[in-house]
PDB file of C-alpha atoms in Angstrom:
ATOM      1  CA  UNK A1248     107.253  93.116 104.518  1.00 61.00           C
ATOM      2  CA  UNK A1249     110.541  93.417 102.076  1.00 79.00           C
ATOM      3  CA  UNK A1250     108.335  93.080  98.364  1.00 87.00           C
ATOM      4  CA  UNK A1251     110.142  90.018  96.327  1.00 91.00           C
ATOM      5  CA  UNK A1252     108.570  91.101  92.853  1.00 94.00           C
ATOM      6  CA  UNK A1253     108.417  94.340  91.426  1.00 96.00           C
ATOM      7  CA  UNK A1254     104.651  93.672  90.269  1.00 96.00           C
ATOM      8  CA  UNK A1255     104.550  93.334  94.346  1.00 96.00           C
ATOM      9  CA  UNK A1256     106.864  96.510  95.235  1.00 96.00           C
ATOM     10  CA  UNK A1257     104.303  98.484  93.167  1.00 97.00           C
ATOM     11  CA  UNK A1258     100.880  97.113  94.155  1.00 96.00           C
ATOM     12  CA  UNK A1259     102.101  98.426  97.831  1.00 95.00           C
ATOM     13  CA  UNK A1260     101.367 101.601  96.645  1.00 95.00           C
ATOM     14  CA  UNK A1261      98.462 104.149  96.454  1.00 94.00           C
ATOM     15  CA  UNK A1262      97.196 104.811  93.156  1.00 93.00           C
ATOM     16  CA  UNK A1263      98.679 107.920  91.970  1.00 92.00           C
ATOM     17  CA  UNK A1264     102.442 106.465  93.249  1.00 94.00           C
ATOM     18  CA  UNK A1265     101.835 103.074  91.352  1.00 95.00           C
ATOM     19  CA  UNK A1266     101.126 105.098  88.441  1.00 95.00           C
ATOM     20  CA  UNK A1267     104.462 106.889  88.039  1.00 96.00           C
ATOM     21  CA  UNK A1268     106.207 103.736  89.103  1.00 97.00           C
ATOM     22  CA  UNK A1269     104.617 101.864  86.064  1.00 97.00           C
ATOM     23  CA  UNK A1270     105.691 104.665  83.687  1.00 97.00           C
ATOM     24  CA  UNK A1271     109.198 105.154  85.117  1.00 98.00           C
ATOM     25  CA  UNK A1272     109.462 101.221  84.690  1.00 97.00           C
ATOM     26  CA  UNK A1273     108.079 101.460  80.880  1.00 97.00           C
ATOM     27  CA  UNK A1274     110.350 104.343  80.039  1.00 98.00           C
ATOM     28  CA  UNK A1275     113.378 102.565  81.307  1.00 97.00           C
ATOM     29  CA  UNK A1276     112.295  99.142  80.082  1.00 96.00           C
ATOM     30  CA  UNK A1277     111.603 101.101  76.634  1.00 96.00           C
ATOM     31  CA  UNK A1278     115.604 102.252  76.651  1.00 95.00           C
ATOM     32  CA  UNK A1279     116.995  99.105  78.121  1.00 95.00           C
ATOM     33  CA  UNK A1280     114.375  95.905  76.166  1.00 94.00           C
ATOM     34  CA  UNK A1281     116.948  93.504  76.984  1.00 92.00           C
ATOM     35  CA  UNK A1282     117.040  94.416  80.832  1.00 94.00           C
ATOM     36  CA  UNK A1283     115.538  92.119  83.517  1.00 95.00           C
ATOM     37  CA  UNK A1284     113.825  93.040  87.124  1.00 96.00           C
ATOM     38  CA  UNK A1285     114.684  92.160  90.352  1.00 94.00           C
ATOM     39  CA  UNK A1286     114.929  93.859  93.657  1.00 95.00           C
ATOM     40  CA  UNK A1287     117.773  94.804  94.609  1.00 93.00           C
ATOM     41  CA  UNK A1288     118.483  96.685  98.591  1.00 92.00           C
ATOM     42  CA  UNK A1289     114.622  96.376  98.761  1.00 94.00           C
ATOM     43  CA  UNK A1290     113.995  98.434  95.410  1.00 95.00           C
ATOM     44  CA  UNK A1291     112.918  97.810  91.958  1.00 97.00           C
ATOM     45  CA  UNK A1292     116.297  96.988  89.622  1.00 96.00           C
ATOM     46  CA  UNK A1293     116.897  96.626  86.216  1.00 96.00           C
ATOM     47  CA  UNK A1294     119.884  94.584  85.339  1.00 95.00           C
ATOM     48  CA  UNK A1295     121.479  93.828  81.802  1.00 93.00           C
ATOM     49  CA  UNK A1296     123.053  90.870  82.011  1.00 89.00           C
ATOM     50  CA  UNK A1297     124.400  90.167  85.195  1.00 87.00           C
ATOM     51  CA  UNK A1298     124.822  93.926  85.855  1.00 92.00           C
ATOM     52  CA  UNK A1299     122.512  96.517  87.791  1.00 93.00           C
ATOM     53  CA  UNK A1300     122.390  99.027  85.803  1.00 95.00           C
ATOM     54  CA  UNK A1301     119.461 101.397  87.474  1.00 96.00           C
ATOM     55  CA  UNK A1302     117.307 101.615  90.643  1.00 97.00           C
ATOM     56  CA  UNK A1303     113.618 103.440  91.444  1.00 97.00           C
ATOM     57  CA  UNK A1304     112.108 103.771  94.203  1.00 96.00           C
ATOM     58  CA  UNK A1305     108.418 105.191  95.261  1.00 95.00           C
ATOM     59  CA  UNK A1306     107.918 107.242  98.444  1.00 93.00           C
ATOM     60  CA  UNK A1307     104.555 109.105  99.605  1.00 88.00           C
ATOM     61  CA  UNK A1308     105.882 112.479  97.847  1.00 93.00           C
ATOM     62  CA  UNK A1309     108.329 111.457  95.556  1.00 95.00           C
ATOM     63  CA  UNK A1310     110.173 108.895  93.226  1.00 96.00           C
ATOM     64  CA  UNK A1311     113.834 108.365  93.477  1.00 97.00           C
ATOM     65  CA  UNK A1312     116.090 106.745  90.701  1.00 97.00           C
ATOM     66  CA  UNK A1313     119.528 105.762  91.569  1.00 95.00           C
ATOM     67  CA  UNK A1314     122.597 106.097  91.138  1.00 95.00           C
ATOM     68  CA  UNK A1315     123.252 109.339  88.971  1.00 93.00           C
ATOM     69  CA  UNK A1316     125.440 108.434  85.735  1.00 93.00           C
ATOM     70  CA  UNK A1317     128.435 110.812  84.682  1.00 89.00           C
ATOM     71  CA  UNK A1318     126.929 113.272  81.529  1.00 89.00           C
ATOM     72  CA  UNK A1319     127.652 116.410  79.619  1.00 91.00           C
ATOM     73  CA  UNK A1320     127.079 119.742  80.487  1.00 93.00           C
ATOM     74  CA  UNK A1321     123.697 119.611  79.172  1.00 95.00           C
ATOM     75  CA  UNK A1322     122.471 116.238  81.380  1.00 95.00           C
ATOM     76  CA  UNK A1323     124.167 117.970  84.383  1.00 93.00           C
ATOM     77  CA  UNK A1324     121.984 120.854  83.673  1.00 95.00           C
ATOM     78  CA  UNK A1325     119.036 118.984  83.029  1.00 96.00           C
ATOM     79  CA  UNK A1326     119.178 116.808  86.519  1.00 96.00           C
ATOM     80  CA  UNK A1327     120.302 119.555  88.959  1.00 95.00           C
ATOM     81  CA  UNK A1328     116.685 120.352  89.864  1.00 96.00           C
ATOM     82  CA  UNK A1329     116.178 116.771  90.555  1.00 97.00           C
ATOM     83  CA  UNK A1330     119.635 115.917  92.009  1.00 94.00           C
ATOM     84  CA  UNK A1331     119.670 114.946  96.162  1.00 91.00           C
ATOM     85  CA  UNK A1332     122.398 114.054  97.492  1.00 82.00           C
ATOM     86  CA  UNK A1333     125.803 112.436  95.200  1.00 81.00           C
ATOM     87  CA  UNK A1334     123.792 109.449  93.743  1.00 91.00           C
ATOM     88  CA  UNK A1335     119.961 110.363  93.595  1.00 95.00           C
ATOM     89  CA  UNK A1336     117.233 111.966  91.194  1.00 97.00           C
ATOM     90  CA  UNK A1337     114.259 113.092  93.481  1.00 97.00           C
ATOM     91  CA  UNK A1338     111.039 113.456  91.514  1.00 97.00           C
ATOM     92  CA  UNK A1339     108.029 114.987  93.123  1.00 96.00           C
ATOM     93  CA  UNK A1340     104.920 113.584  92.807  1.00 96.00           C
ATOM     94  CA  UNK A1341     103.196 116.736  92.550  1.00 95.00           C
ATOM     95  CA  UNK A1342     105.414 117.888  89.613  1.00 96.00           C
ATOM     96  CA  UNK A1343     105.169 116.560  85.870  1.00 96.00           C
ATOM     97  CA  UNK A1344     107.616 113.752  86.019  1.00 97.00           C
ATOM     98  CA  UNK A1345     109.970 114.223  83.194  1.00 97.00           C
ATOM     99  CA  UNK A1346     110.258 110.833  82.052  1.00 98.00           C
ATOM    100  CA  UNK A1347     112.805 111.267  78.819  1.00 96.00           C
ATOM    101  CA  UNK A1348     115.012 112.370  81.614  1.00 97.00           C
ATOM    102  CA  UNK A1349     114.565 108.775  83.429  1.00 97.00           C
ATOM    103  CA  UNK A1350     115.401 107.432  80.179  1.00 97.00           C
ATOM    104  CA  UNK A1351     118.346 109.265  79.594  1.00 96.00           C
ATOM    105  CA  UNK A1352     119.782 108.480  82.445  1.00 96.00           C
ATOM    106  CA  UNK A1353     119.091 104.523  82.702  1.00 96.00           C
ATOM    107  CA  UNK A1354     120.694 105.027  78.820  1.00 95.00           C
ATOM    108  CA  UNK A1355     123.617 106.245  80.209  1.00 95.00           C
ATOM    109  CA  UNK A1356     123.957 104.187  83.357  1.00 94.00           C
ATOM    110  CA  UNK A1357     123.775 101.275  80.588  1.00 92.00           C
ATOM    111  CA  UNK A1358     126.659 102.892  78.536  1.00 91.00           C
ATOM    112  CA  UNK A1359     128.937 103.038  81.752  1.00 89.00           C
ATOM    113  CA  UNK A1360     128.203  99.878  83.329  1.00 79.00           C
ATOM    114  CA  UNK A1361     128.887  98.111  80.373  1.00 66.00           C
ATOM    115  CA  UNK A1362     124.999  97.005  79.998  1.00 57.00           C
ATOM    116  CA  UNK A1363     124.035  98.602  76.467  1.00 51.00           C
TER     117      UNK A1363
END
């Protein structure tokens, strides 16, 4: 079943998951106030206006937030642990989840898309 909330992407989650998707959705709500939910390609999205701006996702051993913004030298740094594949930040749930890096980049994804 395709979730048609976020509230309702989440809850399908154990407990440890749900909890990282409720922070990674406070820390980008707490860069992006004006932004809205949806889901979007059968993830959580946070648009501003009528743009999505950022995408996360929960798995069973990871989070995933999508698509990877352009940065300096010092965000490219930061993300390349955390970087698979062209337009994803893996985040392993057994790993401290570094969530001023989730907020950095939906910050910057709002810059470029014209959101923020």
């Amino acid at each position: 079943m395709v979730a048609s909330t976020v509230d309702e992407y989440i809850a399908g989650f154990p407990a440890d998951v749900r909890q990282v998707l409720e922070q990674v959705r406070e820390t980008i709500h707490g860069v992006l106030p004006d932004g809205t939910e949806t889901i979007s390609y059968e993830v959580p999205t946070v648009r501003v206006g009528a743009k999505a701006v950022v995408y996360f996702a929960g798995w069973n051993k990871h989070i995933s937030v999508y698509p990877v913004p352009a940065g300096d030298a010092d965000y490219i740094q930061a993300i390349a642990p955390y970087q698979a594949g062209k337009g994803t930040l893996k985040f392993l749930l057994d790993k401290p989840i570094p969530y001023e890096l989730i907020g950095r980049t939906a910050a910057l994804l709002a810059a470029q898309r014209g959101g923020h």
